[in-house]
PDB file of C-alpha atoms in Angstrom:
ATOM      1  CA  UNK H   1     -18.066 123.972  70.758  1.00 94.00           C
ATOM      2  CA  UNK H   2     -16.667 122.347  73.844  1.00 97.00           C
ATOM      3  CA  UNK H   3     -17.115 123.771  77.304  1.00 97.00           C
ATOM      4  CA  UNK H   4     -17.482 122.931  80.984  1.00 97.00           C
ATOM      5  CA  UNK H   5     -20.740 123.203  82.902  1.00 97.00           C
ATOM      6  CA  UNK H   6     -20.145 125.520  85.854  1.00 96.00           C
ATOM      7  CA  UNK H   7     -23.704 125.994  87.184  1.00 94.00           C
ATOM      8  CA  UNK H   8     -27.094 124.332  87.155  1.00 92.00           C
ATOM      9  CA  UNK H   9     -30.296 126.065  88.229  1.00 90.00           C
ATOM     10  CA  UNK H  10     -33.798 124.812  87.303  1.00 84.00           C
ATOM     11  CA  UNK H  11     -32.764 122.830  84.216  1.00 85.00           C
ATOM     12  CA  UNK H  12     -30.665 125.670  82.830  1.00 92.00           C
ATOM     13  CA  UNK H  13     -26.979 124.835  82.530  1.00 95.00           C
ATOM     14  CA  UNK H  14     -24.335 127.573  82.455  1.00 96.00           C
ATOM     15  CA  UNK H  15     -21.468 126.458  80.217  1.00 97.00           C
ATOM     16  CA  UNK H  16     -18.100 128.205  80.159  1.00 96.00           C
ATOM     17  CA  UNK H  17     -16.073 128.093  76.984  1.00 96.00           C
ATOM     18  CA  UNK H  18     -13.120 130.206  75.896  1.00 93.00           C
ATOM     19  CA  UNK H  19     -13.710 132.723  78.644  1.00 91.00           C
ATOM     20  CA  UNK H  20     -17.401 133.215  77.825  1.00 95.00           C
ATOM     21  CA  UNK H  21     -20.521 131.772  79.449  1.00 96.00           C
ATOM     22  CA  UNK H  22     -23.630 130.382  77.715  1.00 97.00           C
ATOM     23  CA  UNK H  23     -27.011 129.609  79.278  1.00 96.00           C
ATOM     24  CA  UNK H  24     -27.976 126.278  77.731  1.00 96.00           C
ATOM     25  CA  UNK H  25     -30.785 123.740  77.656  1.00 94.00           C
ATOM     26  CA  UNK H  26     -30.229 120.052  76.826  1.00 90.00           C
ATOM     27  CA  UNK H  27     -31.599 117.828  74.117  1.00 87.00           C
ATOM     28  CA  UNK H  28     -34.463 115.458  74.860  1.00 84.00           C
ATOM     29  CA  UNK H  29     -32.550 112.286  74.135  1.00 82.00           C
ATOM     30  CA  UNK H  30     -30.687 112.576  77.438  1.00 86.00           C
ATOM     31  CA  UNK H  31     -33.971 111.739  79.231  1.00 81.00           C
ATOM     32  CA  UNK H  32     -34.337 108.548  77.254  1.00 81.00           C
ATOM     33  CA  UNK H  33     -30.694 107.655  77.899  1.00 82.00           C
ATOM     34  CA  UNK H  34     -31.385 108.247  81.605  1.00 83.00           C
ATOM     35  CA  UNK H  35     -28.473 110.681  81.887  1.00 87.00           C
ATOM     36  CA  UNK H  36     -28.378 114.286  82.793  1.00 90.00           C
ATOM     37  CA  UNK H  37     -25.618 116.875  82.364  1.00 94.00           C
ATOM     38  CA  UNK H  38     -23.888 117.595  85.658  1.00 94.00           C
ATOM     39  CA  UNK H  39     -21.864 120.510  86.895  1.00 95.00           C
ATOM     40  CA  UNK H  40     -18.311 119.755  85.997  1.00 96.00           C
ATOM     41  CA  UNK H  41     -19.167 117.927  82.779  1.00 97.00           C
ATOM     42  CA  UNK H  42     -17.252 118.661  79.650  1.00 97.00           C
ATOM     43  CA  UNK H  43     -19.903 119.016  76.969  1.00 97.00           C
ATOM     44  CA  UNK H  44     -20.348 119.682  73.280  1.00 97.00           C
ATOM     45  CA  UNK H  45     -22.904 122.395  72.700  1.00 96.00           C
ATOM     46  CA  UNK H  46     -24.394 124.500  69.885  1.00 94.00           C
ATOM     47  CA  UNK H  47     -23.479 128.111  70.558  1.00 90.00           C
ATOM     48  CA  UNK H  48     -26.208 129.410  68.242  1.00 91.00           C
ATOM     49  CA  UNK H  49     -29.087 127.469  69.798  1.00 92.00           C
ATOM     50  CA  UNK H  50     -27.456 127.212  73.230  1.00 94.00           C
ATOM     51  CA  UNK H  51     -28.230 123.506  73.430  1.00 95.00           C
ATOM     52  CA  UNK H  52     -26.054 120.829  74.957  1.00 96.00           C
ATOM     53  CA  UNK H  53     -25.613 118.086  72.367  1.00 94.00           C
ATOM     54  CA  UNK H  54     -23.193 115.643  73.959  1.00 95.00           C
ATOM     55  CA  UNK H  55     -21.666 114.831  77.336  1.00 95.00           C
ATOM     56  CA  UNK H  56     -18.026 113.718  77.075  1.00 96.00           C
ATOM     57  CA  UNK H  57     -16.917 110.674  79.148  1.00 96.00           C
ATOM     58  CA  UNK H  58     -16.513 111.415  82.855  1.00 95.00           C
ATOM     59  CA  UNK H  59     -13.494 110.433  84.901  1.00 94.00           C
ATOM     60  CA  UNK H  60     -15.718 110.284  88.028  1.00 93.00           C
ATOM     61  CA  UNK H  61     -18.930 111.608  89.501  1.00 88.00           C
ATOM     62  CA  UNK H  62     -20.677 112.007  92.811  1.00 83.00           C
ATOM     63  CA  UNK H  63     -24.418 111.502  93.264  1.00 79.00           C
ATOM     64  CA  UNK H  64     -24.650 113.643  96.393  1.00 72.00           C
ATOM     65  CA  UNK H  65     -23.651 116.324  95.609  1.00 73.00           C
ATOM     66  CA  UNK H  66     -24.327 115.814  91.879  1.00 85.00           C
ATOM     67  CA  UNK H  67     -21.036 116.813  90.228  1.00 90.00           C
ATOM     68  CA  UNK H  68     -18.558 115.255  87.750  1.00 94.00           C
ATOM     69  CA  UNK H  69     -14.880 115.322  86.842  1.00 96.00           C
ATOM     70  CA  UNK H  70     -13.575 116.273  90.261  1.00 94.00           C
ATOM     71  CA  UNK H  71      -9.923 116.250  91.186  1.00 96.00           C
ATOM     72  CA  UNK H  72     -10.503 116.363  94.954  1.00 95.00           C
ATOM     73  CA  UNK H  73     -13.151 116.688  97.623  1.00 92.00           C
ATOM     74  CA  UNK H  74     -12.521 118.980 100.557  1.00 94.00           C
ATOM     75  CA  UNK H  75     -14.517 117.330 103.339  1.00 94.00           C
ATOM     76  CA  UNK H  76     -15.531 119.931 105.935  1.00 94.00           C
ATOM     77  CA  UNK H  77     -16.017 118.504 109.397  1.00 94.00           C
ATOM     78  CA  UNK H  78     -17.305 120.657 112.217  1.00 95.00           C
ATOM     79  CA  UNK H  79     -15.607 120.585 115.636  1.00 96.00           C
ATOM     80  CA  UNK H  80     -18.625 122.226 117.323  1.00 93.00           C
ATOM     81  CA  UNK H  81     -22.099 123.439 116.437  1.00 91.00           C
ATOM     82  CA  UNK H  82     -22.734 120.805 115.094  1.00 91.00           C
ATOM     83  CA  UNK H  83     -20.458 118.573 117.131  1.00 93.00           C
ATOM     84  CA  UNK H  84     -17.735 116.456 115.541  1.00 95.00           C
ATOM     85  CA  UNK H  85     -19.018 113.136 114.161  1.00 94.00           C
ATOM     86  CA  UNK H  86     -16.435 110.484 113.404  1.00 96.00           C
ATOM     87  CA  UNK H  87     -19.162 108.333 111.832  1.00 95.00           C
ATOM     88  CA  UNK H  88     -20.033 111.057 109.302  1.00 94.00           C
ATOM     89  CA  UNK H  89     -16.392 111.763 108.496  1.00 96.00           C
ATOM     90  CA  UNK H  90     -15.577 108.088 107.919  1.00 97.00           C
ATOM     91  CA  UNK H  91     -18.705 107.657 105.832  1.00 95.00           C
ATOM     92  CA  UNK H  92     -17.776 110.562 103.603  1.00 93.00           C
ATOM     93  CA  UNK H  93     -14.196 109.288 103.269  1.00 96.00           C
ATOM     94  CA  UNK H  94     -15.361 105.848 102.197  1.00 95.00           C
ATOM     95  CA  UNK H  95     -17.867 107.151  99.670  1.00 92.00           C
ATOM     96  CA  UNK H  96     -15.431 109.638  98.157  1.00 92.00           C
ATOM     97  CA  UNK H  97     -12.591 107.098  97.978  1.00 93.00           C
ATOM     98  CA  UNK H  98     -14.979 104.623  96.304  1.00 93.00           C
ATOM     99  CA  UNK H  99     -15.814 107.211  93.633  1.00 90.00           C
ATOM    100  CA  UNK H 100     -12.138 107.692  92.755  1.00 91.00           C
ATOM    101  CA  UNK H 101     -11.944 111.222  94.157  1.00 93.00           C
ATOM    102  CA  UNK H 102      -9.060 112.297  96.367  1.00 95.00           C
ATOM    103  CA  UNK H 103     -10.352 113.361  99.808  1.00 96.00           C
ATOM    104  CA  UNK H 104      -8.887 116.228 101.854  1.00 97.00           C
ATOM    105  CA  UNK H 105     -10.120 116.800 105.402  1.00 98.00           C
ATOM    106  CA  UNK H 106     -10.771 120.316 106.751  1.00 97.00           C
ATOM    107  CA  UNK H 107     -11.915 120.842 110.355  1.00 97.00           C
ATOM    108  CA  UNK H 108     -14.115 123.914 110.865  1.00 95.00           C
ATOM    109  CA  UNK H 109     -15.065 125.853 113.991  1.00 95.00           C
ATOM    110  CA  UNK H 110     -11.902 124.722 115.755  1.00 95.00           C
ATOM    111  CA  UNK H 111     -11.803 128.118 117.468  1.00 93.00           C
ATOM    112  CA  UNK H 112     -15.060 127.316 119.295  1.00 94.00           C
ATOM    113  CA  UNK H 113     -13.492 124.514 121.305  1.00 95.00           C
ATOM    114  CA  UNK H 114     -12.483 125.144 124.922  1.00 94.00           C
ATOM    115  CA  UNK H 115     -10.333 122.000 124.928  1.00 96.00           C
ATOM    116  CA  UNK H 116      -8.811 120.921 121.605  1.00 96.00           C
ATOM    117  CA  UNK H 117      -7.072 117.753 122.883  1.00 96.00           C
ATOM    118  CA  UNK H 118      -9.668 115.293 121.479  1.00 95.00           C
ATOM    119  CA  UNK H 119      -9.756 116.919 118.021  1.00 97.00           C
ATOM    120  CA  UNK H 120      -5.994 117.267 117.977  1.00 97.00           C
ATOM    121  CA  UNK H 121      -5.679 113.514 118.520  1.00 97.00           C
ATOM    122  CA  UNK H 122      -8.164 112.896 115.656  1.00 98.00           C
ATOM    123  CA  UNK H 123      -6.166 115.198 113.344  1.00 97.00           C
ATOM    124  CA  UNK H 124      -2.891 113.426 114.184  1.00 98.00           C
ATOM    125  CA  UNK H 125      -4.455 110.009 113.474  1.00 98.00           C
ATOM    126  CA  UNK H 126      -5.930 110.900 110.079  1.00 98.00           C
ATOM    127  CA  UNK H 127      -2.638 112.520 109.060  1.00 98.00           C
ATOM    128  CA  UNK H 128      -0.832 109.305 110.119  1.00 97.00           C
ATOM    129  CA  UNK H 129      -2.889 107.183 107.717  1.00 97.00           C
ATOM    130  CA  UNK H 130      -2.161 109.426 104.773  1.00 97.00           C
ATOM    131  CA  UNK H 131      -4.801 112.109 104.631  1.00 98.00           C
ATOM    132  CA  UNK H 132      -4.091 115.784 104.159  1.00 97.00           C
ATOM    133  CA  UNK H 133      -5.773 117.553 107.069  1.00 97.00           C
ATOM    134  CA  UNK H 134      -6.316 121.323 107.555  1.00 97.00           C
ATOM    135  CA  UNK H 135      -8.046 123.670 109.923  1.00 95.00           C
ATOM    136  CA  UNK H 136     -10.305 126.195 108.239  1.00 88.00           C
ATOM    137  CA  UNK H 137      -8.319 129.286 109.345  1.00 89.00           C
ATOM    138  CA  UNK H 138      -5.298 127.942 107.408  1.00 93.00           C
ATOM    139  CA  UNK H 139      -6.525 129.868 104.349  1.00 92.00           C
ATOM    140  CA  UNK H 140      -3.199 130.279 102.536  1.00 93.00           C
ATOM    141  CA  UNK H 141      -2.452 126.556 102.503  1.00 94.00           C
ATOM    142  CA  UNK H 142      -6.031 125.684 101.507  1.00 94.00           C
ATOM    143  CA  UNK H 143      -5.745 128.083  98.590  1.00 93.00           C
ATOM    144  CA  UNK H 144      -2.581 126.265  97.492  1.00 94.00           C
ATOM    145  CA  UNK H 145      -4.234 122.843  97.406  1.00 95.00           C
ATOM    146  CA  UNK H 146      -7.150 124.293  95.402  1.00 95.00           C
ATOM    147  CA  UNK H 147      -4.923 125.783  92.696  1.00 94.00           C
ATOM    148  CA  UNK H 148      -5.238 124.282  89.195  1.00 94.00           C
ATOM    149  CA  UNK H 149      -7.821 121.733  90.349  1.00 95.00           C
ATOM    150  CA  UNK H 150     -11.551 121.166  90.257  1.00 95.00           C
ATOM    151  CA  UNK H 151     -12.554 120.748  93.894  1.00 95.00           C
ATOM    152  CA  UNK H 152     -15.805 120.133  95.675  1.00 91.00           C
ATOM    153  CA  UNK H 153     -16.542 121.318  99.192  1.00 88.00           C
ATOM    154  CA  UNK H 154     -18.869 118.931 100.928  1.00 86.00           C
ATOM    155  CA  UNK H 155     -20.025 118.247 104.455  1.00 85.00           C
ATOM    156  CA  UNK H 156     -22.864 118.274 106.926  1.00 82.00           C
ATOM    157  CA  UNK H 157     -25.366 121.115 106.702  1.00 81.00           C
ATOM    158  CA  UNK H 158     -24.203 124.046 108.821  1.00 84.00           C
ATOM    159  CA  UNK H 159     -20.576 122.911 108.823  1.00 88.00           C
ATOM    160  CA  UNK H 160     -19.380 126.240 107.399  1.00 87.00           C
ATOM    161  CA  UNK H 161     -18.808 125.730 103.696  1.00 85.00           C
ATOM    162  CA  UNK H 162     -20.053 129.158 102.682  1.00 83.00           C
ATOM    163  CA  UNK H 163     -18.049 130.790 105.520  1.00 87.00           C
ATOM    164  CA  UNK H 164     -14.862 129.127 104.287  1.00 90.00           C
ATOM    165  CA  UNK H 165     -15.550 130.178 100.670  1.00 88.00           C
ATOM    166  CA  UNK H 166     -16.042 133.744 101.848  1.00 88.00           C
ATOM    167  CA  UNK H 167     -12.566 133.619 103.420  1.00 90.00           C
ATOM    168  CA  UNK H 168     -11.025 132.125 100.266  1.00 90.00           C
ATOM    169  CA  UNK H 169     -12.644 134.707  97.992  1.00 84.00           C
ATOM    170  CA  UNK H 170     -13.712 137.810  99.870  1.00 75.00           C
ATOM    171  CA  UNK H 171     -15.950 139.240  97.116  1.00 80.00           C
ATOM    172  CA  UNK H 172     -18.327 136.261  97.103  1.00 73.00           C
ATOM    173  CA  UNK H 173     -20.491 137.399 100.022  1.00 66.00           C
ATOM    174  CA  UNK H 174     -22.224 134.014 100.239  1.00 64.00           C
ATOM    175  CA  UNK H 175     -25.058 133.705 102.697  1.00 60.00           C
ATOM    176  CA  UNK H 176     -24.334 131.688 105.828  1.00 57.00           C
ATOM    177  CA  UNK H 177     -26.860 130.023 108.109  1.00 50.00           C
ATOM    178  CA  UNK H 178     -27.337 129.891 111.837  1.00 42.00           C
ATOM    179  CA  UNK H 179     -27.315 126.617 113.709  1.00 38.00           C
ATOM    180  CA  UNK H 180     -30.617 125.372 115.052  1.00 37.00           C
ATOM    181  CA  UNK H 181     -30.080 124.707 118.752  1.00 40.00           C
ATOM    182  CA  UNK H 182     -33.045 122.304 118.783  1.00 38.00           C
ATOM    183  CA  UNK H 183     -31.767 120.153 115.897  1.00 34.00           C
ATOM    184  CA  UNK H 184     -28.056 120.704 116.232  1.00 41.00           C
ATOM    185  CA  UNK H 185     -27.588 121.373 112.561  1.00 40.00           C
ATOM    186  CA  UNK H 186     -27.562 124.349 110.217  1.00 41.00           C
ATOM    187  CA  UNK H 187     -30.085 125.685 107.774  1.00 43.00           C
ATOM    188  CA  UNK H 188     -29.453 125.124 104.107  1.00 39.00           C
ATOM    189  CA  UNK H 189     -27.899 128.268 102.615  1.00 47.00           C
ATOM    190  CA  UNK H 190     -26.696 126.802  99.296  1.00 51.00           C
ATOM    191  CA  UNK H 191     -29.523 125.956  96.895  1.00 60.00           C
ATOM    192  CA  UNK H 192     -27.661 124.771  93.813  1.00 78.00           C
ATOM    193  CA  UNK H 193     -24.363 123.373  92.656  1.00 82.00           C
ATOM    194  CA  UNK H 194     -21.922 125.861  91.111  1.00 87.00           C
ATOM    195  CA  UNK H 195     -18.262 125.989  90.226  1.00 93.00           C
ATOM    196  CA  UNK H 196     -16.669 129.175  91.527  1.00 91.00           C
ATOM    197  CA  UNK H 197     -13.320 130.556  90.361  1.00 91.00           C
ATOM    198  CA  UNK H 198     -10.982 130.769  93.349  1.00 91.00           C
ATOM    199  CA  UNK H 199      -7.402 131.636  92.455  1.00 84.00           C
ATOM    200  CA  UNK H 200      -6.296 129.314  89.668  1.00 89.00           C
ATOM    201  CA  UNK H 201      -8.875 126.640  90.545  1.00 94.00           C
ATOM    202  CA  UNK H 202     -12.578 125.857  90.343  1.00 95.00           C
ATOM    203  CA  UNK H 203     -14.411 125.095  93.585  1.00 93.00           C
ATOM    204  CA  UNK H 204     -17.959 123.769  93.961  1.00 86.00           C
ATOM    205  CA  UNK H 205     -20.115 125.081  96.755  1.00 69.00           C
ATOM    206  CA  UNK H 206     -22.825 122.473  97.185  1.00 65.00           C
ATOM    207  CA  UNK H 207     -25.977 122.062  99.232  1.00 63.00           C
ATOM    208  CA  UNK H 208     -25.331 120.339 102.563  1.00 56.00           C
ATOM    209  CA  UNK H 209     -26.787 116.960 103.366  1.00 53.00           C
ATOM    210  CA  UNK H 210     -28.148 115.291 106.454  1.00 45.00           C
ATOM    211  CA  UNK H 211     -27.691 111.699 105.192  1.00 55.00           C
ATOM    212  CA  UNK H 212     -25.365 109.821 102.962  1.00 69.00           C
ATOM    213  CA  UNK H 213     -25.848 106.409 101.376  1.00 79.00           C
ATOM    214  CA  UNK H 214     -23.450 103.690 100.213  1.00 87.00           C
ATOM    215  CA  UNK H 215     -25.007 103.685  96.725  1.00 84.00           C
ATOM    216  CA  UNK H 216     -23.770 100.806  94.622  1.00 88.00           C
ATOM    217  CA  UNK H 217     -21.369  99.538  97.316  1.00 93.00           C
ATOM    218  CA  UNK H 218     -20.976  96.164  98.928  1.00 94.00           C
ATOM    219  CA  UNK H 219     -19.093  95.064 102.015  1.00 94.00           C
ATOM    220  CA  UNK H 220     -15.818  94.585 100.065  1.00 95.00           C
ATOM    221  CA  UNK H 221     -16.053  98.170  98.840  1.00 96.00           C
ATOM    222  CA  UNK H 222     -16.368  99.313 102.451  1.00 97.00           C
ATOM    223  CA  UNK H 223     -13.382  97.148 103.484  1.00 96.00           C
ATOM    224  CA  UNK H 224     -11.151  98.297 100.641  1.00 96.00           C
ATOM    225  CA  UNK H 225     -11.826 102.002 101.218  1.00 97.00           C
ATOM    226  CA  UNK H 226     -10.730 102.078 104.831  1.00 98.00           C
ATOM    227  CA  UNK H 227      -7.191 102.956 103.841  1.00 97.00           C
ATOM    228  CA  UNK H 228      -5.324 101.575 106.884  1.00 98.00           C
ATOM    229  CA  UNK H 229      -7.374  98.352 106.690  1.00 97.00           C
ATOM    230  CA  UNK H 230      -6.552  97.903 103.006  1.00 97.00           C
ATOM    231  CA  UNK H 231      -2.817  98.555 103.596  1.00 97.00           C
ATOM    232  CA  UNK H 232      -2.649  95.769 106.223  1.00 97.00           C
ATOM    233  CA  UNK H 233      -5.225  93.198 105.083  1.00 95.00           C
ATOM    234  CA  UNK H 234      -2.649  90.917 103.448  1.00 96.00           C
ATOM    235  CA  UNK H 235      -1.362  90.189 106.999  1.00 97.00           C
ATOM    236  CA  UNK H 236      -4.697  88.599 107.997  1.00 97.00           C
ATOM    237  CA  UNK H 237      -4.884  84.826 108.262  1.00 96.00           C
ATOM    238  CA  UNK H 238      -7.534  84.645 105.506  1.00 96.00           C
ATOM    239  CA  UNK H 239      -7.414  86.496 102.203  1.00 93.00           C
ATOM    240  CA  UNK H 240     -11.170  87.187 102.292  1.00 93.00           C
ATOM    241  CA  UNK H 241     -11.048  88.378 105.906  1.00 96.00           C
ATOM    242  CA  UNK H 242     -13.809  90.966 106.621  1.00 95.00           C
ATOM    243  CA  UNK H 243     -12.239  91.864 109.956  1.00 97.00           C
ATOM    244  CA  UNK H 244     -15.301  90.939 112.019  1.00 95.00           C
ATOM    245  CA  UNK H 245     -15.436  87.468 113.560  1.00 92.00           C
ATOM    246  CA  UNK H 246     -12.497  85.761 111.825  1.00 94.00           C
ATOM    247  CA  UNK H 247      -9.602  84.413 113.858  1.00 95.00           C
ATOM    248  CA  UNK H 248      -6.124  85.539 112.910  1.00 97.00           C
ATOM    249  CA  UNK H 249      -7.396  88.987 111.835  1.00 98.00           C
ATOM    250  CA  UNK H 250      -4.495  91.472 111.855  1.00 98.00           C
ATOM    251  CA  UNK H 251      -6.791  94.467 111.666  1.00 98.00           C
ATOM    252  CA  UNK H 252      -8.456  93.502 114.976  1.00 97.00           C
ATOM    253  CA  UNK H 253      -5.015  93.018 116.430  1.00 97.00           C
ATOM    254  CA  UNK H 254      -4.057  96.567 115.409  1.00 98.00           C
ATOM    255  CA  UNK H 255      -7.276  97.847 117.000  1.00 98.00           C
ATOM    256  CA  UNK H 256      -6.470  96.038 120.252  1.00 97.00           C
ATOM    257  CA  UNK H 257      -2.974  97.520 120.215  1.00 98.00           C
ATOM    258  CA  UNK H 258      -4.385 101.011 119.761  1.00 97.00           C
ATOM    259  CA  UNK H 259      -2.738 101.435 116.353  1.00 97.00           C
ATOM    260  CA  UNK H 260      -6.131 101.725 114.641  1.00 98.00           C
ATOM    261  CA  UNK H 261      -8.561 104.058 116.398  1.00 97.00           C
ATOM    262  CA  UNK H 262     -11.408 102.204 118.016  1.00 97.00           C
ATOM    263  CA  UNK H 263     -13.921 104.717 116.650  1.00 97.00           C
ATOM    264  CA  UNK H 264     -12.718 103.878 113.095  1.00 98.00           C
ATOM    265  CA  UNK H 265     -13.238 100.181 113.696  1.00 98.00           C
ATOM    266  CA  UNK H 266     -16.647 100.690 115.306  1.00 98.00           C
ATOM    267  CA  UNK H 267     -17.747 102.846 112.384  1.00 98.00           C
ATOM    268  CA  UNK H 268     -16.458 100.205 109.987  1.00 98.00           C
ATOM    269  CA  UNK H 269     -18.587  97.526 111.665  1.00 97.00           C
ATOM    270  CA  UNK H 270     -21.670  99.777 111.497  1.00 96.00           C
ATOM    271  CA  UNK H 271     -21.105 100.403 107.793  1.00 96.00           C
ATOM    272  CA  UNK H 272     -20.783  96.657 107.088  1.00 96.00           C
ATOM    273  CA  UNK H 273     -23.925  95.938 109.097  1.00 94.00           C
ATOM    274  CA  UNK H 274     -25.852  98.586 107.172  1.00 92.00           C
ATOM    275  CA  UNK H 275     -24.779  97.022 103.866  1.00 91.00           C
ATOM    276  CA  UNK H 276     -25.894  93.588 105.027  1.00 85.00           C
ATOM    277  CA  UNK H 277     -29.199  94.905 106.360  1.00 82.00           C
ATOM    278  CA  UNK H 278     -29.959  96.674 103.054  1.00 77.00           C
ATOM    279  CA  UNK H 279     -29.572  93.426 101.176  1.00 72.00           C
ATOM    280  CA  UNK H 280     -32.027  91.530 103.381  1.00 65.00           C
TER     281      UNK H 280
END
């Protein structure tokens, strides 16, 4: 039978097929092939023995969180508690774009801000370069973009993923964590990856993370996944312009004109530097 993995806990995979769920193990050859079934995988399994026999080809996958065959990633970014981090947002966007997943940005805890001007400017900019951006209390519109898709909610620990899921599906009653004032981040409340049915879509609640790596990426991958850089790079003097020290760089000109946010460019330089440092 064919089915989709919707949950993984302690090497037990829950597979959904034809409206039923099966608790499955996997065959040993996967270990030798150095592959492991992921939540979101379409698999062939034996319904009598409840054993996964084959993993069908994936259209994409993420390593952190470990999930496959995603239509879109809803990136949750906190406005406060923890404070907004443009570096973390840009890093998630680059990694998700690189993995051929459509990113959607959702700002959480907007209501905790006394002055929203700075965040409002950020929202306007990311919309202007082509991203869909929402605020977490815009529940009806968020439900619409989740319909008929496999989505993953991802973001910094304590950003409010479980709180948003509770708003989207009121019978979930997912645990939420308090923010540590000493560390400025939340406690982990999600312990495993699971696809939840919300409306006509499937949504993955995933454990939060405190770090994110550019696994398998080089400096050209970074450059090509800053969308407004990629759209304008043919206007640079040199075709292989990395937008750092080259003369005739159109991207640096746009930064100087204020058409590309300075924080985006500074984050870009940091990401390129980290790639170069990791290769030394």
